[in-house]
PDB file of C-alpha atoms in Angstrom:
ATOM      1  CA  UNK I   1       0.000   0.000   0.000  1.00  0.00           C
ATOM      2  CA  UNK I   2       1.411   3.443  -1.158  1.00  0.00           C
ATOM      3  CA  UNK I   3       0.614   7.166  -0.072  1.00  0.00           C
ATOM      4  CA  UNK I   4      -0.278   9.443  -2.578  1.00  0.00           C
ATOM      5  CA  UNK I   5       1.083  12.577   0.140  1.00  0.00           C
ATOM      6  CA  UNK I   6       2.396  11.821   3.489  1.00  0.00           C
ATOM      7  CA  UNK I   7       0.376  13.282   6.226  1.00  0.00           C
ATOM      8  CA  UNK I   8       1.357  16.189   8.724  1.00  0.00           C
ATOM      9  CA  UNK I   9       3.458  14.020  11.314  1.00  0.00           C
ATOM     10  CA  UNK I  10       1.564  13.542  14.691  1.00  0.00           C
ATOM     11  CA  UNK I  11       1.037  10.821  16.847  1.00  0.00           C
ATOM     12  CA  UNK I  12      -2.600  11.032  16.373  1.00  0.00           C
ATOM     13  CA  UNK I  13      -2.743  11.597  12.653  1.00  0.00           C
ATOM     14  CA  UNK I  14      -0.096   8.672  12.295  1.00  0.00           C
ATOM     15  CA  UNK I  15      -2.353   6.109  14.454  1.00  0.00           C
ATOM     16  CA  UNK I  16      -5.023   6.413  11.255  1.00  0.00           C
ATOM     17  CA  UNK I  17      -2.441   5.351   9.033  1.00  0.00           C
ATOM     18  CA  UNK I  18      -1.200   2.500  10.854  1.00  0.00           C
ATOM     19  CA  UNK I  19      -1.711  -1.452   9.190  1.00  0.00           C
ATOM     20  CA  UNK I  20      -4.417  -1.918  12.145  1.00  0.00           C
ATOM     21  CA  UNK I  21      -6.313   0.666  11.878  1.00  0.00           C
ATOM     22  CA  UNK I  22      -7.255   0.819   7.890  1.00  0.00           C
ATOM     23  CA  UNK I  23      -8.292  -2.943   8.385  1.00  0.00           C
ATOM     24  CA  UNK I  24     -10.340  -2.258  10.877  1.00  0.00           C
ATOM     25  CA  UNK I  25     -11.718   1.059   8.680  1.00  0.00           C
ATOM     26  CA  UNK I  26     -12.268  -1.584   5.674  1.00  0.00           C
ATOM     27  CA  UNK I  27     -14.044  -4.035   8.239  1.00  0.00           C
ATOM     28  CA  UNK I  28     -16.698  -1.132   8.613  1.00  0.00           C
ATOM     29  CA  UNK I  29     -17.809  -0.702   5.624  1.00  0.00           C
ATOM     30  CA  UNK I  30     -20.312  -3.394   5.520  1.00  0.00           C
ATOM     31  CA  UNK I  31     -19.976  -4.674   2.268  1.00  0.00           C
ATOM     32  CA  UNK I  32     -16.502  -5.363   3.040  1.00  0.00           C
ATOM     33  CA  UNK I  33     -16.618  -6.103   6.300  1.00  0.00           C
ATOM     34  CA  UNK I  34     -16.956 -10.508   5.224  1.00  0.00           C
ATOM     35  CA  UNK I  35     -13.774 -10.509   3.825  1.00  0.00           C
ATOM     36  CA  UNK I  36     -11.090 -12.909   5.509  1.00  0.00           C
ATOM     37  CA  UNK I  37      -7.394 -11.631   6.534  1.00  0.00           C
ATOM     38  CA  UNK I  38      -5.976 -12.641   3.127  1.00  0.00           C
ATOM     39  CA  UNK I  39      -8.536 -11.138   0.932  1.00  0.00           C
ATOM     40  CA  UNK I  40      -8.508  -7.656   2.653  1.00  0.00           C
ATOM     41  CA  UNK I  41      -4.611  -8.056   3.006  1.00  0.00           C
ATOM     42  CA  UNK I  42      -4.635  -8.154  -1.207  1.00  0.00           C
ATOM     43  CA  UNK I  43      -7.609  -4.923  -0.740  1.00  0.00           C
ATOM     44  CA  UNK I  44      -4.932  -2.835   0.765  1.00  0.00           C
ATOM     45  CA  UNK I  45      -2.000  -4.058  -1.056  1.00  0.00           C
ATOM     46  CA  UNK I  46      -3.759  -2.051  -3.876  1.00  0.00           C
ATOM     47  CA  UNK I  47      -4.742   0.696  -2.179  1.00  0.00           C
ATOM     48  CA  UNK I  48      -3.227   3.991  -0.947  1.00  0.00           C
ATOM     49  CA  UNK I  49      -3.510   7.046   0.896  1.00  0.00           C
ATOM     50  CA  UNK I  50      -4.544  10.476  -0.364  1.00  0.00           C
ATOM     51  CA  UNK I  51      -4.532  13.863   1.012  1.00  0.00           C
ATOM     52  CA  UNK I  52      -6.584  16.132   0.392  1.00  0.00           C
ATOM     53  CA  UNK I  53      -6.101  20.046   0.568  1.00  0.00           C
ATOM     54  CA  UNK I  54      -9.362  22.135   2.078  1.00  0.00           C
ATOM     55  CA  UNK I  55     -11.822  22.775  -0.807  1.00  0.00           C
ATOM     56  CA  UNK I  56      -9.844  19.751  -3.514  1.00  0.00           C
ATOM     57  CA  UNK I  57     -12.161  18.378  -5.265  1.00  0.00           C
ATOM     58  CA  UNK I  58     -12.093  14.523  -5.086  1.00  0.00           C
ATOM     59  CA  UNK I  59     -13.655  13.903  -8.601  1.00  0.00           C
ATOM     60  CA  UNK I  60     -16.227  15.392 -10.343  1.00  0.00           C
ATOM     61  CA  UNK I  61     -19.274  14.334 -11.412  1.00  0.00           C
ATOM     62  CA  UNK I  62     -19.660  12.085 -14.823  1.00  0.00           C
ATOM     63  CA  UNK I  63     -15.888  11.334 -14.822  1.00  0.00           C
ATOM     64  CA  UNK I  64     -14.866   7.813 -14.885  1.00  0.00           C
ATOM     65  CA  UNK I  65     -15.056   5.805 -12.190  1.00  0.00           C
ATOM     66  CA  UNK I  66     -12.180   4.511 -11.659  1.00  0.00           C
ATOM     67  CA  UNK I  67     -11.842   4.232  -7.716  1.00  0.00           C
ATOM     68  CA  UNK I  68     -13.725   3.922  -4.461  1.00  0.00           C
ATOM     69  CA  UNK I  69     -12.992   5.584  -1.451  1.00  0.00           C
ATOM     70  CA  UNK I  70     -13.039   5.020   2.135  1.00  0.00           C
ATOM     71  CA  UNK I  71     -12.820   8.567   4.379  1.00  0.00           C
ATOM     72  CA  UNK I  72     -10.036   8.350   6.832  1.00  0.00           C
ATOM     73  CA  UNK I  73     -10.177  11.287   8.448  1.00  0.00           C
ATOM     74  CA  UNK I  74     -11.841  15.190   7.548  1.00  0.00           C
ATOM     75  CA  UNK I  75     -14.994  15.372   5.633  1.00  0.00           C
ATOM     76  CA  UNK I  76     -16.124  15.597   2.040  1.00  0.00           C
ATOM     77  CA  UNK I  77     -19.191  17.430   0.411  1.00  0.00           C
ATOM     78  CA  UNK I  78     -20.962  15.734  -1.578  1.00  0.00           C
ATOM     79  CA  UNK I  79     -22.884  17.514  -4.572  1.00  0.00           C
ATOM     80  CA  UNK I  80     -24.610  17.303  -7.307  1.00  0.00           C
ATOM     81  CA  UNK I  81     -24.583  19.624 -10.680  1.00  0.00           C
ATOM     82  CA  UNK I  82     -28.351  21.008 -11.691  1.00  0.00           C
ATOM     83  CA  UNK I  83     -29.105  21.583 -15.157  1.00  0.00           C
ATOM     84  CA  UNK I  84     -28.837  24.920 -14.495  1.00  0.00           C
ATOM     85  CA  UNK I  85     -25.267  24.457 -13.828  1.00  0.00           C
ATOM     86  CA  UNK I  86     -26.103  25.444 -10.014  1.00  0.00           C
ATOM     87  CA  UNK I  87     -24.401  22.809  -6.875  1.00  0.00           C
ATOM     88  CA  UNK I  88     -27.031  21.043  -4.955  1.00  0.00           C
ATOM     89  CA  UNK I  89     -25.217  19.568  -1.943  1.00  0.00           C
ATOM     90  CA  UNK I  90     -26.452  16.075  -1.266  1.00  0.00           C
ATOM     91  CA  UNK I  91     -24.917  15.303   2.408  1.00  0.00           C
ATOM     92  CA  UNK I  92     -21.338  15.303   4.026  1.00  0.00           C
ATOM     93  CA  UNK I  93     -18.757  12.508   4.569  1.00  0.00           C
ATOM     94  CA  UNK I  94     -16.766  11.841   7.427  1.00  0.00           C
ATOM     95  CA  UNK I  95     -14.346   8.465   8.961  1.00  0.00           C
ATOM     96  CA  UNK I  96     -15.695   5.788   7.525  1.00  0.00           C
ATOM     97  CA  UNK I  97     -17.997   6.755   4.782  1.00  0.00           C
ATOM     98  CA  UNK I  98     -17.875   5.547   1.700  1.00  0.00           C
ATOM     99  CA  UNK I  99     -17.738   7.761  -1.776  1.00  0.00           C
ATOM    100  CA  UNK I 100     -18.087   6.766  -5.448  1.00  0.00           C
ATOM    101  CA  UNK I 101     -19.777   3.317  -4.412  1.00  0.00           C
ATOM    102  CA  UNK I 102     -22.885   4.556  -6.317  1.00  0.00           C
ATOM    103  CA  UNK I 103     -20.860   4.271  -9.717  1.00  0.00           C
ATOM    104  CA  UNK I 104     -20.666   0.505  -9.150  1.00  0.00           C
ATOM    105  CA  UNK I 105     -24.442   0.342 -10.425  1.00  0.00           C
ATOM    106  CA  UNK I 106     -24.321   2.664 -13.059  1.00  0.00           C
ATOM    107  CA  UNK I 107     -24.013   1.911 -16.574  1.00  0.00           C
ATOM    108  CA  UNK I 108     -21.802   4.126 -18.154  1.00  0.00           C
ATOM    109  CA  UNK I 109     -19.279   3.653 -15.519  1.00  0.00           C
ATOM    110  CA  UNK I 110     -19.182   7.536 -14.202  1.00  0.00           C
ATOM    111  CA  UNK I 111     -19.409   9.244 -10.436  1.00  0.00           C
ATOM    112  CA  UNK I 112     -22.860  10.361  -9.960  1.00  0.00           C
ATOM    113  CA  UNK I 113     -21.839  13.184  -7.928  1.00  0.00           C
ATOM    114  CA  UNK I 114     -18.735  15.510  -7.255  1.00  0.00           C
ATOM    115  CA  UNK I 115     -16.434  15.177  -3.909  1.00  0.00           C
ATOM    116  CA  UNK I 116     -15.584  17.880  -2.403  1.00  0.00           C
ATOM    117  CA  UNK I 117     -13.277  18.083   0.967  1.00  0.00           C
ATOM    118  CA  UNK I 118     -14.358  20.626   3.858  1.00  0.00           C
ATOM    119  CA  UNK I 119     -10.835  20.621   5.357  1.00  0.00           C
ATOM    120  CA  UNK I 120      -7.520  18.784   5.545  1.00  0.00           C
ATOM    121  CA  UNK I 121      -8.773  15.388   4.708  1.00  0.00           C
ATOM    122  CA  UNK I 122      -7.370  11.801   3.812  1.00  0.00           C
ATOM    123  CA  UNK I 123      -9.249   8.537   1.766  1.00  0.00           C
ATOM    124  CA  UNK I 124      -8.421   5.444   0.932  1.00  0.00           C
ATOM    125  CA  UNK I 125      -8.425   4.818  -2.185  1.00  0.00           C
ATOM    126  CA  UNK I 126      -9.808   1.520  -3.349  1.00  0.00           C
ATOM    127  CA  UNK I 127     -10.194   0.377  -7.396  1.00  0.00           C
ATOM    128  CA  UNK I 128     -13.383   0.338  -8.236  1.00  0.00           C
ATOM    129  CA  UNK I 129     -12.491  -2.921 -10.612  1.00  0.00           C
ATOM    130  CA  UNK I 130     -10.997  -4.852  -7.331  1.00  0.00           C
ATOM    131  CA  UNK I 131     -14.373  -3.797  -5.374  1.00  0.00           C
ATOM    132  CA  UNK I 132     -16.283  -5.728  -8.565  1.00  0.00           C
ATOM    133  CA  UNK I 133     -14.521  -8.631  -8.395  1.00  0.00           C
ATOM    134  CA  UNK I 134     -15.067  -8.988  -4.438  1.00  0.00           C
ATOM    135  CA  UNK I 135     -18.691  -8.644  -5.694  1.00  0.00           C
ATOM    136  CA  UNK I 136     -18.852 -11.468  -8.387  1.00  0.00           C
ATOM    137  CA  UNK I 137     -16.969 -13.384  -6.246  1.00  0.00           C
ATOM    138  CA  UNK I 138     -18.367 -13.027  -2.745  1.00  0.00           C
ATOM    139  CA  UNK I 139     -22.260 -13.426  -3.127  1.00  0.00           C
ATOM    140  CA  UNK I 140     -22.625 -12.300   0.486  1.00  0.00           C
ATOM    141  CA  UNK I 141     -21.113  -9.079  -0.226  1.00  0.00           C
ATOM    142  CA  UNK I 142     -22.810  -8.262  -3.356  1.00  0.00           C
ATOM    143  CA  UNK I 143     -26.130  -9.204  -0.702  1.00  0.00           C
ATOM    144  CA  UNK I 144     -24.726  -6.592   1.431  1.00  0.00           C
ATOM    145  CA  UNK I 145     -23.362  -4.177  -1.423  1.00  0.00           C
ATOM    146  CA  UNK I 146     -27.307  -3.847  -2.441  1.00  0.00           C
ATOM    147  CA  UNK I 147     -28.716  -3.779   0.734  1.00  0.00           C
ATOM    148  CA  UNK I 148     -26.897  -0.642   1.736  1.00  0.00           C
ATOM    149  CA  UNK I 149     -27.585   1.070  -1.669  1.00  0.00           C
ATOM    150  CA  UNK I 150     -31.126   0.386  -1.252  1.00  0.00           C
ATOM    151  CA  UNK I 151     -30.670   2.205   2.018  1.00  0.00           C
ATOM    152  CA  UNK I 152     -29.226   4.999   0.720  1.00  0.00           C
ATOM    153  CA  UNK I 153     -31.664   5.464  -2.009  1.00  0.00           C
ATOM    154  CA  UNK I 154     -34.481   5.351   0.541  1.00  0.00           C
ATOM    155  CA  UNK I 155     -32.347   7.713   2.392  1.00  0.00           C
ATOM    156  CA  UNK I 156     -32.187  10.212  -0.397  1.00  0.00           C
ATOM    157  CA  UNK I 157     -35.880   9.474  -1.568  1.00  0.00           C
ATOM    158  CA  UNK I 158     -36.576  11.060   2.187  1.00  0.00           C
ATOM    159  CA  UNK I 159     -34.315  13.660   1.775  1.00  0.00           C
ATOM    160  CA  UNK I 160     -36.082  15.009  -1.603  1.00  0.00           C
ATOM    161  CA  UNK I 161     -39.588  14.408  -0.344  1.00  0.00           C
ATOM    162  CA  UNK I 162     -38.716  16.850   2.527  1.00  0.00           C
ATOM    163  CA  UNK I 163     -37.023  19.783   0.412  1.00  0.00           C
ATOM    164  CA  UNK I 164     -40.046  19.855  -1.162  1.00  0.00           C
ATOM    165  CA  UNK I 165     -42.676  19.265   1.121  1.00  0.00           C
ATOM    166  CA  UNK I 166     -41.205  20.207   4.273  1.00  0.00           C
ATOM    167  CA  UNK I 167     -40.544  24.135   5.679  1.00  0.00           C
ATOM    168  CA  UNK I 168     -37.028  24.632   7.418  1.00  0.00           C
ATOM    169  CA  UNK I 169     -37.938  23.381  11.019  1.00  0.00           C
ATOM    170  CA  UNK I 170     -39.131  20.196   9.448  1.00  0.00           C
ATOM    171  CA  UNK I 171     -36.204  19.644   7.373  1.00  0.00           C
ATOM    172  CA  UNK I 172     -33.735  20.944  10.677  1.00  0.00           C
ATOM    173  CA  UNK I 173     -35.739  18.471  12.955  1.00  0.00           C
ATOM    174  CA  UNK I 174     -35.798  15.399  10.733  1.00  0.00           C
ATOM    175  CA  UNK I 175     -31.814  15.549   9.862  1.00  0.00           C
ATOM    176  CA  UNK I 176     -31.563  15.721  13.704  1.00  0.00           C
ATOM    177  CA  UNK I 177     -33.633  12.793  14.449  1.00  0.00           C
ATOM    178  CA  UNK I 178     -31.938  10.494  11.472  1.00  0.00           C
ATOM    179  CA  UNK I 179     -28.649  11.325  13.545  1.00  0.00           C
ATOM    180  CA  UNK I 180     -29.393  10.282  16.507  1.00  0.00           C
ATOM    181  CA  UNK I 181     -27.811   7.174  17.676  1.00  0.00           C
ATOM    182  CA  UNK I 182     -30.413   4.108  16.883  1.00  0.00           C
ATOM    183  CA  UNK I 183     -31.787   2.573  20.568  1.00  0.00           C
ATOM    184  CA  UNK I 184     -33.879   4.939  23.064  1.00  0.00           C
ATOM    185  CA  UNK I 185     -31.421   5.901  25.377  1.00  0.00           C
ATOM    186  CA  UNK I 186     -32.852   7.778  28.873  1.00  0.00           C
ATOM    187  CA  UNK I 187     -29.971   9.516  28.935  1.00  0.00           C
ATOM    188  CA  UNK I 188     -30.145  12.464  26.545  1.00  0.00           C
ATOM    189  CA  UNK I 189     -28.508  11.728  23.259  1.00  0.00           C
ATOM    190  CA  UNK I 190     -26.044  13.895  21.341  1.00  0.00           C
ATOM    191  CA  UNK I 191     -25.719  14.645  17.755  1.00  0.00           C
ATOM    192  CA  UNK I 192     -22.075  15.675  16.657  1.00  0.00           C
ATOM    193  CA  UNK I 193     -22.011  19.148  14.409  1.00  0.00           C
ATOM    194  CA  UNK I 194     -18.866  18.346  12.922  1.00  0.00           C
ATOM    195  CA  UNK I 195     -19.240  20.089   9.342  1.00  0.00           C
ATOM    196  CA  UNK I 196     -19.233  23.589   8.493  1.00  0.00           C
ATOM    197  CA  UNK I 197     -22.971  25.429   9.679  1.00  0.00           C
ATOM    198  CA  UNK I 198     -22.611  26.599   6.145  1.00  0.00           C
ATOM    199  CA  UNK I 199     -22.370  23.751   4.314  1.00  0.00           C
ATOM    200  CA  UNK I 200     -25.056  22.083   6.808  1.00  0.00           C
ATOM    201  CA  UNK I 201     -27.134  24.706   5.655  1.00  0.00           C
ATOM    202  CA  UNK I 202     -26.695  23.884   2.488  1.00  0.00           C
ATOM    203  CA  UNK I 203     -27.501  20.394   2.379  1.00  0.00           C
ATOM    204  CA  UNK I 204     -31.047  21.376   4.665  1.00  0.00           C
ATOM    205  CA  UNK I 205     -31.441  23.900   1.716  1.00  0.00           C
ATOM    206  CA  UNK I 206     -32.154  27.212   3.871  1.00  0.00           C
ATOM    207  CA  UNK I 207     -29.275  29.901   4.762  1.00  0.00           C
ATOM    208  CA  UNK I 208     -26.933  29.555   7.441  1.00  0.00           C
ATOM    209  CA  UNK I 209     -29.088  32.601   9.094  1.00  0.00           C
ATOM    210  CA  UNK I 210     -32.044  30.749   9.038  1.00  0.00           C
ATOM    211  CA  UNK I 211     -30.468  27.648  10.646  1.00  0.00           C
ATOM    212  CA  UNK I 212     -28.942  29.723  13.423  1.00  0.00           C
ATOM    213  CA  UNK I 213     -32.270  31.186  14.271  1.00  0.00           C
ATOM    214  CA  UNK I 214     -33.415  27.872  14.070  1.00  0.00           C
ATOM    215  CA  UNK I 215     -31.394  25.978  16.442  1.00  0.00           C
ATOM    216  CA  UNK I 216     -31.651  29.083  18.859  1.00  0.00           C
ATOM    217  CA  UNK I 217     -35.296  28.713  18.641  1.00  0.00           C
ATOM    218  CA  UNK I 218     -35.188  24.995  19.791  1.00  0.00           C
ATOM    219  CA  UNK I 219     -32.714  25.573  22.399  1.00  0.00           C
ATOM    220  CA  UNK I 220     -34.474  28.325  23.686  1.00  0.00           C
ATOM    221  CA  UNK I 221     -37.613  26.010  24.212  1.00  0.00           C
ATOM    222  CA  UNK I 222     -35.546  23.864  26.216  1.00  0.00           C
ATOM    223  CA  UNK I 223     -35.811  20.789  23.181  1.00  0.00           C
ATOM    224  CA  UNK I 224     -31.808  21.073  22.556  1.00  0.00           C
ATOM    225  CA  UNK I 225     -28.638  22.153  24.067  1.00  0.00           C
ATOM    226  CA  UNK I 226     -25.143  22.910  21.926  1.00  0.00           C
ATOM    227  CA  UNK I 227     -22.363  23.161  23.437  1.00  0.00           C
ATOM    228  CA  UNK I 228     -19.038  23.389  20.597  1.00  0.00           C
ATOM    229  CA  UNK I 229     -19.936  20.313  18.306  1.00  0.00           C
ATOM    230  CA  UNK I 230     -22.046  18.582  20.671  1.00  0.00           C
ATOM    231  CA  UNK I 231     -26.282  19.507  19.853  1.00  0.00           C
ATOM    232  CA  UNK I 232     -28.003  17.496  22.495  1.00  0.00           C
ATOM    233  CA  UNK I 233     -31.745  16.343  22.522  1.00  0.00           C
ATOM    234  CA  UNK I 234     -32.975  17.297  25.891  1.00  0.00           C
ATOM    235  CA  UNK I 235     -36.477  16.641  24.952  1.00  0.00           C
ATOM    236  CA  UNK I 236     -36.726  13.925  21.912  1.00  0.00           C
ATOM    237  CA  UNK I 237     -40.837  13.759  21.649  1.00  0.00           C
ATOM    238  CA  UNK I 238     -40.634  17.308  21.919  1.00  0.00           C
ATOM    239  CA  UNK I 239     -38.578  17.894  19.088  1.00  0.00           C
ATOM    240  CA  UNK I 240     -41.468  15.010  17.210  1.00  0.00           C
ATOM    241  CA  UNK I 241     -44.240  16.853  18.101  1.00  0.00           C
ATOM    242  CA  UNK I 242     -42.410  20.087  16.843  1.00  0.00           C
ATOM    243  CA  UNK I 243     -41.963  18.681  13.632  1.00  0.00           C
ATOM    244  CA  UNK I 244     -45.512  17.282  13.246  1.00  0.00           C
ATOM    245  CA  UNK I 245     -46.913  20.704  14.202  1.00  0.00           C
ATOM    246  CA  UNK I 246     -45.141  23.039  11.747  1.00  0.00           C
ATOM    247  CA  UNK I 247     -45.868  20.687   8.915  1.00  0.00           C
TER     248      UNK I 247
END
């Protein structure tokens, strides 16, 4: 395995890079995560590491699809180009999401989307030909390869339904909701803001004014606290029946 740029030496940026820990970032993807110690051993041996400036694009959308990528650390932007020629941004990508894996299904072999990265960021970069023949080889990962995307469509069939249904609270409230951790804890739950309130705004399709007054507005009726990065739900049917009453 090979580094496209070596990363800023630190002991905690060099304990992502170690042999260890990109297995166990492989292993949690979940269409990967069946393979056995030699087969992910060859995965990696044909990998690397990239770096990514703030603001690099990744790829863009309808180039060729010629890799798969695994976020190490950072975030990317997803987005996706309107007729108009205007950016529509679709979510954002942090450890252990996956980018580009939507190209596997598509016929003319292109990225569906562009990549953008929010900050310093690192992938690993996985070809997209390798990831196919795990596929046609490994029926229980093609199983799990198509149960995730038919997540992720769902997912996105949600997210369009509610830009154009929805007003702003609903929109705001729902993404909060889908973070949450899955379980009902009685301890109350946090939500990590880890992205740019700019480019969260964009992706809930309202300014980053409006989701300011927003979030004020729900901590102010004692549904959420945010302290830093942290949002948490003090009041999680609150925050339901807040939704359901500005639809």
């Amino acid at each position: 395995m090979s580094t496209d740029t070596a990363p800023v030496p630190s002991s905690s940026t060099e304990l992502l890079f170690r042999p260890r820990q990109l297995r166990e970032l492989v292993r949690g993807v979940p269409w990967l995560g069946n393979l056995d110690e030699d087969q992910l051993e060859a995965l990696l041996e044909d990998s690397e590491v990239r770096t990514l400036k703030t603001r690099e694009w990744l790829f863009r959308q309808d180039a060729p699809a010629k890799w798969l990528y695994v976020v190490i650390s950072g975030a990317v932007r997803l987005v996706r180009s309107a007729g108009d020629g205007r950016l529509a941004t679709i979510r954002c990508v942090e450890r252990g999401g996956t980018l580009g894996e939507l190209s596997m299904v598509s016929s003319a072999g292109v990225y569906l989307y562009s990549a953008e990265a929010l900050r310093r960021t690192h992938v690993l970069t996985i070809p997209a030909a390798r990831c196919r023949e795990i596929m046609d080889r490994q029926p229980a990962c093609r199983a799990e390869f198509m149960s995730r995307l038919a997540l992720e469509l769902t997912e996105r069939l949600e997210d369009m339904a509610l830009l154009t249904q929805a007003d702003a609270m609903a929109r705001l409230v729902s993404y909060i909701l889908r973070q949450l951790p899955a379980g009902r804890a009685r301890s109350p739950r946090v939500v990590r803001l880890t992205i740019p309130k700019r480019w969260l705004a964009a992706q809930l399709a309202m300014t980053p004014e409006t989701l300011s007054r927003l979030l004020a507005r729900l901590r102010e009726e004692g549904v959420i606290n945010i302290d830093r990065q942290r949002l948490v739900v003090l009041d999680e049917q609150k925050l339901r029946d807040l939704m359901l009453s500005d639809d």
